[in-house]
mmCIF file of C-alpha atoms in Angstrom:
data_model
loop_
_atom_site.group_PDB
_atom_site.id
_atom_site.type_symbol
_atom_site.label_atom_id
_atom_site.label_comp_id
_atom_site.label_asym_id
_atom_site.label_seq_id
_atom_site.Cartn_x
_atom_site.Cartn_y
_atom_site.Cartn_z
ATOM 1 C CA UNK A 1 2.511 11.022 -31.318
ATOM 2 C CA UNK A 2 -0.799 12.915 -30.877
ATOM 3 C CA UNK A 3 -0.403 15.277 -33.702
ATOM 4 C CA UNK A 4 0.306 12.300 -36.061
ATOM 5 C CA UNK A 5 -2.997 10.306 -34.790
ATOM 6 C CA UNK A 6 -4.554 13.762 -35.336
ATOM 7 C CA UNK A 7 -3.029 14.396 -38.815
ATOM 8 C CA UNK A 8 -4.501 10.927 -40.102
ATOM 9 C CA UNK A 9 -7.902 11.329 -38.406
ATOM 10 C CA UNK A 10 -8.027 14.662 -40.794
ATOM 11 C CA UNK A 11 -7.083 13.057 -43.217
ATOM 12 C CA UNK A 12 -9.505 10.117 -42.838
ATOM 13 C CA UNK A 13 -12.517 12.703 -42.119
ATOM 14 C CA UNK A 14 -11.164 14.459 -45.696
ATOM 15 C CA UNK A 15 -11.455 10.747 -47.680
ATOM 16 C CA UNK A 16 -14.600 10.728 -45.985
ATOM 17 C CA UNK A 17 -16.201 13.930 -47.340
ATOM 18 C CA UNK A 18 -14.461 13.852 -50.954
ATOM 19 C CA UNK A 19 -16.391 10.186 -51.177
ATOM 20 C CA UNK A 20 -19.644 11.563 -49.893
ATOM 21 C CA UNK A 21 -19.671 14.904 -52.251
ATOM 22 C CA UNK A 22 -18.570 12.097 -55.042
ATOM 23 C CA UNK A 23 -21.680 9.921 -54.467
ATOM 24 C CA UNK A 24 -24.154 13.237 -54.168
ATOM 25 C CA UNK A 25 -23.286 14.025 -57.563
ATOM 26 C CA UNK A 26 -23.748 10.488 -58.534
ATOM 27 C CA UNK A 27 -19.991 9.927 -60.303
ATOM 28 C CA UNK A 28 -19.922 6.668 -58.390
ATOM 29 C CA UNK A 29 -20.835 3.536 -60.111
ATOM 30 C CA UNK A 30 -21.500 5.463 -63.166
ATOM 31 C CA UNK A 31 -22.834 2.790 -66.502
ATOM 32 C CA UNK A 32 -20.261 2.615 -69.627
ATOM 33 C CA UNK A 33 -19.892 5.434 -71.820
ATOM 34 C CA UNK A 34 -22.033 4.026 -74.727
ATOM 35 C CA UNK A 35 -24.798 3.965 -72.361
ATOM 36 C CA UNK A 36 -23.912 6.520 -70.670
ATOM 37 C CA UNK A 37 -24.011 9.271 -72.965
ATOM 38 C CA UNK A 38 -27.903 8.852 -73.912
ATOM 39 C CA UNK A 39 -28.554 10.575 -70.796
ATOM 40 C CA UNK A 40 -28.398 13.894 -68.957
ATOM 41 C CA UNK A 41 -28.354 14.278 -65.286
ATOM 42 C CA UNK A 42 -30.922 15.607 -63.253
ATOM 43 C CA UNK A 43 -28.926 16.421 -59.726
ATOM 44 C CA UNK A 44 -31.564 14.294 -57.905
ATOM 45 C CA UNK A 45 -30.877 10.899 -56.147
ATOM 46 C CA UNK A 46 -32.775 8.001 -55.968
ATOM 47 C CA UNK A 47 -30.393 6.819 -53.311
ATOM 48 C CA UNK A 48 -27.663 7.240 -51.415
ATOM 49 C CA UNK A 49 -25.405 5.837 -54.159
ATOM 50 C CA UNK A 50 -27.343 6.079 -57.073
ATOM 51 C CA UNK A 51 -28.334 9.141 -59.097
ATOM 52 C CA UNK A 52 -31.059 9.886 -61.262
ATOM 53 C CA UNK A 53 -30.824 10.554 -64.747
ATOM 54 C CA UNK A 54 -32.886 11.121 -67.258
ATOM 55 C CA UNK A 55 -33.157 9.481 -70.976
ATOM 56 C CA UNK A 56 -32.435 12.098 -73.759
ATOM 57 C CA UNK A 57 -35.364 10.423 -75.992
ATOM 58 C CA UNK A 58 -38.258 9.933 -73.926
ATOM 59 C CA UNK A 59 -37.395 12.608 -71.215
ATOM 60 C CA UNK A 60 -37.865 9.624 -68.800
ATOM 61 C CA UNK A 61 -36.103 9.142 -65.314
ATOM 62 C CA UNK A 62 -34.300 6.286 -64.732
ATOM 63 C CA UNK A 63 -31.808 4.838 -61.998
ATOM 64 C CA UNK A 64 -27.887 5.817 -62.809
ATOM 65 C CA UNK A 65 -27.259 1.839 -63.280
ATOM 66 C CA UNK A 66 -26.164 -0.269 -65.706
ATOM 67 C CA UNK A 67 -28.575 -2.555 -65.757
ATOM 68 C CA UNK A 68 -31.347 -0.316 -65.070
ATOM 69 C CA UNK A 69 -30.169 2.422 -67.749
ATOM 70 C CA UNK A 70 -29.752 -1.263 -71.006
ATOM 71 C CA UNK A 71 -33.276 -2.653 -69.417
ATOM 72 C CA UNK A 72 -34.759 1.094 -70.601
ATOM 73 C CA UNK A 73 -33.050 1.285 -73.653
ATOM 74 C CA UNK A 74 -34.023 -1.658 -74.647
ATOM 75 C CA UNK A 75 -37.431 -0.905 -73.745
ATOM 76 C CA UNK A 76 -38.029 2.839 -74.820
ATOM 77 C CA UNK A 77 -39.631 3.480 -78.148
ATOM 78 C CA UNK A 78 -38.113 6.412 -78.926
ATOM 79 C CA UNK A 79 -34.588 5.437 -78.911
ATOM 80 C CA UNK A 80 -32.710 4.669 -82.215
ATOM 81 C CA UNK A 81 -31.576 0.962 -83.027
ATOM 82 C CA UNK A 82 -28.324 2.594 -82.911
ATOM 83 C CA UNK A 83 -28.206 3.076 -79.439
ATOM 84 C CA UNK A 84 -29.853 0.079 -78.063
ATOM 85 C CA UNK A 85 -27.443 -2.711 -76.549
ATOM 86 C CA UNK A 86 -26.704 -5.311 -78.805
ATOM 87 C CA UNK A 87 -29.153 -8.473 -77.891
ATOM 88 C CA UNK A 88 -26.929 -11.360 -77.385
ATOM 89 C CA UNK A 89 -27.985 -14.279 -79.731
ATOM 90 C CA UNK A 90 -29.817 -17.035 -77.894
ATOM 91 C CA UNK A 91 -27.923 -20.493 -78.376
ATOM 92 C CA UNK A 92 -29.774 -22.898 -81.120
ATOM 93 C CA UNK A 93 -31.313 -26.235 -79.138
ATOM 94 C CA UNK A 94 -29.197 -29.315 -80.755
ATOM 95 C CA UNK A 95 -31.355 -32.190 -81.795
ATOM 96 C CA UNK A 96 -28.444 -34.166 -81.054
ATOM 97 C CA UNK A 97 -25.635 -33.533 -78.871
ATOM 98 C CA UNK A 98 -22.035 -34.146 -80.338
ATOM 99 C CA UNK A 99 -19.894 -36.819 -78.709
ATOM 100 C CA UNK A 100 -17.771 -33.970 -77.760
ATOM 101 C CA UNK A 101 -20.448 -32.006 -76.063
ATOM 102 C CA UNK A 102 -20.120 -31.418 -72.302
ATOM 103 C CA UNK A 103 -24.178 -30.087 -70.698
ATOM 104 C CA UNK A 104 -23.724 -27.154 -68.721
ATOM 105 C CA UNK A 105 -24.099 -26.332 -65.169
ATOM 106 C CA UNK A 106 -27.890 -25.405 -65.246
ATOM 107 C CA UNK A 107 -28.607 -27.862 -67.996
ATOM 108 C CA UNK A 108 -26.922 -30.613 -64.863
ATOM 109 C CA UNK A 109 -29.575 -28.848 -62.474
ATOM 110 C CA UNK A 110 -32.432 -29.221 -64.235
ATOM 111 C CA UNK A 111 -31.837 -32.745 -64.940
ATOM 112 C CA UNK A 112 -31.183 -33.584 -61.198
ATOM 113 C CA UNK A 113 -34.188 -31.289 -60.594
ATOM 114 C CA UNK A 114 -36.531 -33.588 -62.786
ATOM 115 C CA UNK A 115 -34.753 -36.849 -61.579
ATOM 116 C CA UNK A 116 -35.913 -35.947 -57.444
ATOM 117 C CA UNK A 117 -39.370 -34.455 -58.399
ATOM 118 C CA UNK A 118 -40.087 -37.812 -60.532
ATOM 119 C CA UNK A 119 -38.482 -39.909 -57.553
ATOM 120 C CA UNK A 120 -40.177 -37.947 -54.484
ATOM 121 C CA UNK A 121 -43.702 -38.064 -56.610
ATOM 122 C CA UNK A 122 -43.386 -41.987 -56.984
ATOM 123 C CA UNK A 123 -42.323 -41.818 -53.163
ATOM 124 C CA UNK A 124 -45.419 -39.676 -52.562
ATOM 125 C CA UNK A 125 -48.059 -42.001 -54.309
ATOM 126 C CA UNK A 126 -46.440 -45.873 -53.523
ATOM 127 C CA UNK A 127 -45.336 -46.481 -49.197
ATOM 128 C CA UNK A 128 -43.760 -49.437 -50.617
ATOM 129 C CA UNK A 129 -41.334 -47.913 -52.440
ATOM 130 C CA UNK A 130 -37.696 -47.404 -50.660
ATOM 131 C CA UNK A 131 -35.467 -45.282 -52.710
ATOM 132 C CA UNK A 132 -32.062 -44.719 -50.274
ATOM 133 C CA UNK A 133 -30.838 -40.972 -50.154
ATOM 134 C CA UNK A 134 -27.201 -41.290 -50.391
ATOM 135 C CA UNK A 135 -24.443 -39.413 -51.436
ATOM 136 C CA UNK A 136 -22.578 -42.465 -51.998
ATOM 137 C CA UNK A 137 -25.425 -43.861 -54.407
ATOM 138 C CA UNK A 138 -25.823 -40.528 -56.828
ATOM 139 C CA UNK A 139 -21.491 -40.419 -57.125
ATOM 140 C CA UNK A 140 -21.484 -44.298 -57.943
ATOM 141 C CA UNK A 141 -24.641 -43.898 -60.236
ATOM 142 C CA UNK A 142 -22.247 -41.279 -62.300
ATOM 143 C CA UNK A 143 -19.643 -43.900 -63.511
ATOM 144 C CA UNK A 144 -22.190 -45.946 -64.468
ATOM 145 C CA UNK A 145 -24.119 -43.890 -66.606
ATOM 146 C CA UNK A 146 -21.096 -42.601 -68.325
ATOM 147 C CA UNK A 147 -20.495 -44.407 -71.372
ATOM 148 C CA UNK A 148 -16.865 -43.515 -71.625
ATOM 149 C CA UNK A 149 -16.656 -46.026 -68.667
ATOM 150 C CA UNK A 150 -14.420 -49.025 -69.004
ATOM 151 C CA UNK A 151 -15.864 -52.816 -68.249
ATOM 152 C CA UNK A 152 -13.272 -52.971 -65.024
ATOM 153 C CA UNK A 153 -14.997 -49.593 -63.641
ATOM 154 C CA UNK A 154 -18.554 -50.442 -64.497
ATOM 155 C CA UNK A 155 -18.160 -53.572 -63.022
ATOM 156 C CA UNK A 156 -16.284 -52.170 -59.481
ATOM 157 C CA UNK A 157 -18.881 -49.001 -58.815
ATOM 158 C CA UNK A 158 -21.834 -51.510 -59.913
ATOM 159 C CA UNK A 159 -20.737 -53.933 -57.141
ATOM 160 C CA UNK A 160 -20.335 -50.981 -54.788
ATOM 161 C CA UNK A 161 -23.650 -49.755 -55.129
ATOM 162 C CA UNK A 162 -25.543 -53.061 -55.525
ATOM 163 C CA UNK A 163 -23.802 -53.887 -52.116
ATOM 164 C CA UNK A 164 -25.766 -50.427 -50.806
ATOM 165 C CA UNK A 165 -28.807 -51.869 -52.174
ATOM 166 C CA UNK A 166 -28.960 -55.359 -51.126
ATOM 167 C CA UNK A 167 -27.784 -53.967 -47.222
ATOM 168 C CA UNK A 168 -30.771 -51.251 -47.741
ATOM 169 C CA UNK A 169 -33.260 -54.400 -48.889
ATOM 170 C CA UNK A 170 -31.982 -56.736 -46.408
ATOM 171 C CA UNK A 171 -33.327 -53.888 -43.445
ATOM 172 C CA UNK A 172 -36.061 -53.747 -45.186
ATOM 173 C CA UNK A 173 -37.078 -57.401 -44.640
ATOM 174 C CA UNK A 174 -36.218 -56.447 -40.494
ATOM 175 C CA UNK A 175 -39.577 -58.090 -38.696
ATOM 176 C CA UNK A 176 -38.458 -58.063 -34.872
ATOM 177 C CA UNK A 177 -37.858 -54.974 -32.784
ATOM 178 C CA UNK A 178 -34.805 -55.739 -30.164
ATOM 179 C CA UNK A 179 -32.563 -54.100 -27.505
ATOM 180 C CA UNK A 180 -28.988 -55.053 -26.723
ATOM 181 C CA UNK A 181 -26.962 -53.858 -23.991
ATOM 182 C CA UNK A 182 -23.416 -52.292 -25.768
ATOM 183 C CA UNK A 183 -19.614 -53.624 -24.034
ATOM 184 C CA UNK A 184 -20.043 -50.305 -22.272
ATOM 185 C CA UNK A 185 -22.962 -50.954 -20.436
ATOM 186 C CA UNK A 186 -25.344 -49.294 -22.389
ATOM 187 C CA UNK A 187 -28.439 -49.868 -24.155
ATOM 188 C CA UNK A 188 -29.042 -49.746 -27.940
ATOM 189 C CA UNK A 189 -32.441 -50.435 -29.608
ATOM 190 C CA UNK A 190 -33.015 -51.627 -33.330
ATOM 191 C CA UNK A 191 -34.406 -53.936 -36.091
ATOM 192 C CA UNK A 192 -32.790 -57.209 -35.556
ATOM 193 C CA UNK A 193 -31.877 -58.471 -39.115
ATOM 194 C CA UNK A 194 -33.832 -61.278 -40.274
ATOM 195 C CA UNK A 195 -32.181 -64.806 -40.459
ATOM 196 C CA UNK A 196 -34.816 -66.478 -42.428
ATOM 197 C CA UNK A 197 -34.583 -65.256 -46.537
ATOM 198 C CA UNK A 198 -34.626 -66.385 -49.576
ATOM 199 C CA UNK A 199 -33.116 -64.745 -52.570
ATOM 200 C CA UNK A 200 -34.663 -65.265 -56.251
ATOM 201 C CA UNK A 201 -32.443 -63.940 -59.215
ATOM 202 C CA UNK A 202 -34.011 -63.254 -62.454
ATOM 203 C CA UNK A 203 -31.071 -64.230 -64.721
ATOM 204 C CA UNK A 204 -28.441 -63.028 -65.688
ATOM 205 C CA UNK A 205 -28.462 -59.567 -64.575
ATOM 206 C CA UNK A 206 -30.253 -60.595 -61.259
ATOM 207 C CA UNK A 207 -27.042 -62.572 -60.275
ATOM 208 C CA UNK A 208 -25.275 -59.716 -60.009
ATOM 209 C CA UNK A 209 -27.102 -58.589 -57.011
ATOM 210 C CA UNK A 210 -26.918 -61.919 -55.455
ATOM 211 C CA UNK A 211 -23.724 -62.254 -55.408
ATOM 212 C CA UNK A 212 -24.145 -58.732 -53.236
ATOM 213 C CA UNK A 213 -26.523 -59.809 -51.057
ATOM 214 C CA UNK A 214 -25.158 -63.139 -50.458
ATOM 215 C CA UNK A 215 -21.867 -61.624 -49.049
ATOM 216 C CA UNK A 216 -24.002 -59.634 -47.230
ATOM 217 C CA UNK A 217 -25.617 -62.738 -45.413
ATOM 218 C CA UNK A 218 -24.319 -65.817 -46.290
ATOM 219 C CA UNK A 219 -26.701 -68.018 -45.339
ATOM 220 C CA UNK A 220 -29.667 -66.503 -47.693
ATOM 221 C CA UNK A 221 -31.302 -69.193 -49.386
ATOM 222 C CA UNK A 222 -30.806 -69.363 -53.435
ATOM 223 C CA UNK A 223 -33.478 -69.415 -56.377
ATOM 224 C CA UNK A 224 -33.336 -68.875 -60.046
ATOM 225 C CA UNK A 225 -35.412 -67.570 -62.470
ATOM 226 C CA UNK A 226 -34.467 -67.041 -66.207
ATOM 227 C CA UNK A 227 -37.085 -64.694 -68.001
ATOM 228 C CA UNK A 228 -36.280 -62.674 -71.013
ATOM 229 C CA UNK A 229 -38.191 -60.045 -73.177
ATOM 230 C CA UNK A 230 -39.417 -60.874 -76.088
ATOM 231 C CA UNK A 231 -37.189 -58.040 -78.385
ATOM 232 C CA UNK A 232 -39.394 -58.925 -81.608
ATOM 233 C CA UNK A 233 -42.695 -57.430 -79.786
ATOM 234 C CA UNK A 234 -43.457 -53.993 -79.458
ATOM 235 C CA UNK A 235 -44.412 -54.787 -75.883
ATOM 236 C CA UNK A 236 -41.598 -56.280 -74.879
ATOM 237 C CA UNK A 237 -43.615 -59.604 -73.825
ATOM 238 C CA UNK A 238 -41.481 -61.737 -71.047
ATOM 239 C CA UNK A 239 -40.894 -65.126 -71.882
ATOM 240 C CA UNK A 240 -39.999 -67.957 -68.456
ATOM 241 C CA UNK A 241 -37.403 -70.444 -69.914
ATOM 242 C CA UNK A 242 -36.771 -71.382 -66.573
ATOM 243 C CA UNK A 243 -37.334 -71.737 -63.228
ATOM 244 C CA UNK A 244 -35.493 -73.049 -60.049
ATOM 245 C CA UNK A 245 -37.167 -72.470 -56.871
ATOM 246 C CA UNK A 246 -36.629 -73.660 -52.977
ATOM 247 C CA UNK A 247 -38.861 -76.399 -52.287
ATOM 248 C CA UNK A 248 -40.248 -74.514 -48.757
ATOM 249 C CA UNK A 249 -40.199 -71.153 -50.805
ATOM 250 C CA UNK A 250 -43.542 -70.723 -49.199
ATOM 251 C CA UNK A 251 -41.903 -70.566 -45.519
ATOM 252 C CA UNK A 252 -39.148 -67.915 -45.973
ATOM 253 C CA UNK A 253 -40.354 -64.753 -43.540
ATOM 254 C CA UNK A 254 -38.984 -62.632 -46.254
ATOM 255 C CA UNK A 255 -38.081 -63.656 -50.201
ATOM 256 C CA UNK A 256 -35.962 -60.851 -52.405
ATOM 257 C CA UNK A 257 -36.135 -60.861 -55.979
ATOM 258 C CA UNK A 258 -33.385 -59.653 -57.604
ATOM 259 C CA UNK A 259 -33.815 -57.890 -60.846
ATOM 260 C CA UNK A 260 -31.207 -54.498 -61.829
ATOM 261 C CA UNK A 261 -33.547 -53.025 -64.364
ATOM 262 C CA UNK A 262 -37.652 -52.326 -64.151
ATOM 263 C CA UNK A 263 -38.197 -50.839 -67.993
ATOM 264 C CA UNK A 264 -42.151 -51.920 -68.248
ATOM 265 C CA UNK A 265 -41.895 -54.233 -65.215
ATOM 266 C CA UNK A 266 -43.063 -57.060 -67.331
ATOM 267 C CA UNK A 267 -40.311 -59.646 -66.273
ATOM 268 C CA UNK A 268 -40.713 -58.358 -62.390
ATOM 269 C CA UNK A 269 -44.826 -58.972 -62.645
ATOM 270 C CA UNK A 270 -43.897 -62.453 -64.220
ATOM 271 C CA UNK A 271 -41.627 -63.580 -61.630
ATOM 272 C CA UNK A 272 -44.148 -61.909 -58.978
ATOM 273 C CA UNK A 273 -47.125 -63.835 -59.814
ATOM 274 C CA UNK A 274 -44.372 -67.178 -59.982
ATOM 275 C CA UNK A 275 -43.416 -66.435 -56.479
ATOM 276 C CA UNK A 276 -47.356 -66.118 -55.492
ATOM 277 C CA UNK A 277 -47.756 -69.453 -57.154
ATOM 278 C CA UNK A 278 -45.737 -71.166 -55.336
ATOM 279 C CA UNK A 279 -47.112 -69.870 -52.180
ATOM 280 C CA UNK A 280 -45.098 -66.918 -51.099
ATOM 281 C CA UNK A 281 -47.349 -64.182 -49.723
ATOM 282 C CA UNK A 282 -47.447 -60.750 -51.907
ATOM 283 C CA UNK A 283 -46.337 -58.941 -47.892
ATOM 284 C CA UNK A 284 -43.122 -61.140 -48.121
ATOM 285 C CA UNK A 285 -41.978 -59.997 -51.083
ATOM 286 C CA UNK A 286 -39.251 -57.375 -51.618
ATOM 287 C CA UNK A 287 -38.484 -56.521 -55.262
ATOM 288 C CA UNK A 288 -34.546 -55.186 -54.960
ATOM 289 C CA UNK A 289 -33.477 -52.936 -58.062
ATOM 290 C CA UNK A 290 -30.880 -50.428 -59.426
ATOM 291 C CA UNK A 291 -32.587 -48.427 -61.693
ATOM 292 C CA UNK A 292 -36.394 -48.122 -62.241
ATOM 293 C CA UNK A 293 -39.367 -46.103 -64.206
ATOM 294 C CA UNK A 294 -42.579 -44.455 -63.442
ATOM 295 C CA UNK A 295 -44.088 -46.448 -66.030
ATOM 296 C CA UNK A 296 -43.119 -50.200 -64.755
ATOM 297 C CA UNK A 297 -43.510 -48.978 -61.205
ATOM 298 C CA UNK A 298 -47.048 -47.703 -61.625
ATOM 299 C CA UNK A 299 -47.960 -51.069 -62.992
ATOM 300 C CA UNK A 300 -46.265 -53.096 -60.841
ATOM 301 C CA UNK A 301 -47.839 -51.539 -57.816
ATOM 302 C CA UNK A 302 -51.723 -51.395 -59.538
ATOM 303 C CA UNK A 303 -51.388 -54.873 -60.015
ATOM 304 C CA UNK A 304 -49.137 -55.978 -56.763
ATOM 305 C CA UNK A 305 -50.113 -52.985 -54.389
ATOM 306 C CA UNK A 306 -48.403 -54.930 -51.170
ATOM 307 C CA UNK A 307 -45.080 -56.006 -52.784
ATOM 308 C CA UNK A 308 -41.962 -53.654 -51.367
ATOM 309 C CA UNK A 309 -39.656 -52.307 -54.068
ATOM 310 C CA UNK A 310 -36.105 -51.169 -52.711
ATOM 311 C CA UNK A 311 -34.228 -49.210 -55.842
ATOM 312 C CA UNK A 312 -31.558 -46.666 -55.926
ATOM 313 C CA UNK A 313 -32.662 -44.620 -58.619
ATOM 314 C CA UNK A 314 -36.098 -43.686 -60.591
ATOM 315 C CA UNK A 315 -35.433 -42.764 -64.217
ATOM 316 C CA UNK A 316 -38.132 -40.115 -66.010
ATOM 317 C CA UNK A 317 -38.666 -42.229 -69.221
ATOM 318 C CA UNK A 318 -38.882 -44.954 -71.469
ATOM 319 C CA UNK A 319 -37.670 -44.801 -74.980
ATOM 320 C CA UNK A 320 -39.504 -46.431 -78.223
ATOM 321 C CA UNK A 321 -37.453 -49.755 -77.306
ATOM 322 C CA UNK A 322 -38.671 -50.196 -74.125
ATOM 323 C CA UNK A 323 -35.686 -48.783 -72.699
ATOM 324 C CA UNK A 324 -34.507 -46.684 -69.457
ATOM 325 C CA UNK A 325 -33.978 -43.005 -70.346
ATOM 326 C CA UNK A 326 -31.517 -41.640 -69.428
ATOM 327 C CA UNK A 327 -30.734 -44.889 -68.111
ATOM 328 C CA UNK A 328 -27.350 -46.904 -68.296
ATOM 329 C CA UNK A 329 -27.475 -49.171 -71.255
ATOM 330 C CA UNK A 330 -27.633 -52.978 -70.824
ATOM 331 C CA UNK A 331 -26.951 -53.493 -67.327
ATOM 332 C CA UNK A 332 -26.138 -57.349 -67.794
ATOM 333 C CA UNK A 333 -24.140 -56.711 -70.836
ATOM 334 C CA UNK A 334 -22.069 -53.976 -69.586
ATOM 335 C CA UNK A 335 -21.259 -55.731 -66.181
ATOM 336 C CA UNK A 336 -20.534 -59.254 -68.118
ATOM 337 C CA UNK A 337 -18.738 -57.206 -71.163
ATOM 338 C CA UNK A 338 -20.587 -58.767 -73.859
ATOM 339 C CA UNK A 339 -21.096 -55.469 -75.694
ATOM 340 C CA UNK A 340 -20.844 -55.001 -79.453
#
C-alpha cells in the first residue's frame, strides 16, 4: 500500500515539473496561429504564465496573449494590412426599429440606467415626490408598456399596480403617530391610517384609480372632475367640462386626486388650483399617478411647491404630441379598450 501512495506521489511531483518546464518556455496559453506566427520568442517571461515575445515588424516586446499580441497588431505601423485582425464591422443605428426587433441586453441597461438617474434626480430636487421602489411595480410596469399586450392583461396588471399606488398614497396621507399592543403582548408603533379623505377623479382615466383606492378604504369620500386636453393646440390646453365636488371638500384632512398620466401636467395644475378654490389647502393635497415626466413635474411643483405627488414611474420625455416617451399609450383607452 505504501509503494502505491509512493508511486502516485512521483508521479504527481512528475505532472508537476513537466507543467512548470511547459509554462517557462511559455507553450501555455499560446495566441492562434495567425497571430501567432508574426512573432519570435525571446525566452524571457513577463510572468509566471506568460512569455514574452517579440513582434517580427517593429522588433517590439509584447505579452504572449491573445489579446495583448491583436491590440499590437492592430496598433503597430509597421505591420502589413495582411496581418492585422480583421476589424469586426460596427452594427448600423436603425432610425426605426422593425416590429420584429428584440433591444439587447445592454441596450435594456442603459434604458433602465436613464429611467433611475431621471427618477432619483426628480427625487433629489422635489421632497414631495414619492416614487415606491418595488419589484412588484417595475415587473407589472412591463406588461403594460408592451404593446403586444391584450385588453384582459392590460387591464389585470393595471389594477394590480394602481392598487400598489393608491395603498402607497393612502400612507402617505398618515397624520397621527400610534402604538398598539400585538395579541402577543407586544408593542408595535406606526402611522395610523387616516379615516378622513376625499378622493377626486379626473375623468375617465382617473376612475380607474378610484375604483383602487376605494377598495382600499371604503369609506373615502367621492368627487369628479372631467378635464380634457385640447388635441387641436400645440400646448395641449385643458379644457373643465365638469365638475362634481363634496360640499365640505374644504374639511377632508387629506384629498387625493386621481389622475394615471402627468404629460405637461396641465390637467393636474387645473384640477389643483379647482381644489384650492374650493378651499382645500395646497398641504392636503396628494396628486396619485402611474406614470409621470420631468417636464409636467417641474411645473407642477414651481407652481404648487407643497402639493405631494405619489407615482410609480418617471418617464425621460415628451414627444411632439405631448405624449409620454417611452410611455404606455393611452392609458384610458387601453384600460376601457376603445383603441382604433
Amino acid at each position: 500500500m505504501a509503494e502505491k501512495q509512493l508511486q502516485k506521489l512521483v508521479k504527481y511531483g512528475d505532472d508537476l515539473m513537466e507543467a512548470a518546464d511547459q509554462i517557462t518556455r511559455g507553450r501555455t496559453g499560446r495566441p492562434p496561429a495567425p497571430v501567432r506566427v508574426h512573432f519570435e520568442e525571446t525566452g524571457r517571461m513577463k510572468n509566471a504564465s506568460t512569455a514574452l515575445l517579440v513582434c517580427k515588424f517593429c522588433r517590439k516586446e509584447v505579452a504572449g496573449r491573445a489579446i495583448s499580441l491583436e491590440g499590437h497588431l492592430k496598433k503597430c505601423t509597421h505591420a502589413p494590412d495582411e496581418a492585422r485582425p480583421a476589424k469586426v464591422p460596427k452594427k448600423e443605428k436603425m432610425a426605426r426599429p422593425s416590429p420584429d426587433y428584440v433591444p439587447g441586453k445592454g441596450e435594456h441597461k442603459q434604458a433602465m440606467k436613464k429611467l433611475c438617474s431621471v427618477t432619483t434626480s426628480m427625487e433629489g430636487k422635489f421632497r414631495n415626490l414619492i416614487v415606491p421602489k418595488l419589484a412588484a411595480i417595475q415587473s407589472l410596469h412591463l406588461t403594460l408598456r408592451d404593446k403586444r399586450s391584450t385588453h384582459l392583461q392590460f387591464k389585470q396588471h393595471a389594477d394590480r399596480l394602481m392598487r400598489i399606488i393608491a395603498e402607497e398614497a393612502l400612507a402617505a396621507c398618515a397624520m397621527e403617530f400610534a402604538t398598539v399592543w400585538t395579541p402577543n403582548g407586544m408593542e408595535y408603533s406606526g402611522m395610523r391610517p387616516n379615516n378622513n379623505l376625499c378622493a377626486v377623479s379626473i375623468q375617465r382615466s382617473g376612475d380607474c384609480l378610484l375604483e383602487q383606492v376605494l377598495r382600499c378604504d371604503p369609506a373615502v369620500s367621492v368627487g369628479k372632475l372631467l378635464i380634457q386636453r385640447d388635441e387641436t393646440s400645440t400646448e395641449k390646453t385643458p379644457i373643465l367640462f365638469y365638475s362634481k365636488l363634496p360640499p365640505r371638500l374644504a374639511s377632508f384632512d387629506r384629498v387625493l386626486l386621481l389622475d394615471p398620466m402627468l404629460a405637461t401636467g396641465g390637467s393636474a395644475m387645473m384640477a389643483i388650483q379647482l381644489l384650492l378654490n374650493a378651499g382645500v389647502d395646497e398641504m392636503n393635497i396628494v396628486l396619485v399617478n402611474v406614470v409621470s415626466c420631468p417636464i409636467g413635474l417641474s411645473y407642477l411643483f414651481q407652481a404648487y411647491p407643497c402639493v405631494k405627488v405619489v407615482t410609480s414611474a418617471i418617464d425621460p420625455d415628451l414627444n411632439a404630441n405631448k405624449c409620454i416617451l417611452p410611455g404606455l399609450g393611452s392609458f384610458g383607452d387601453r384600460y376601457y379598450n376603445t383603441t382604433n
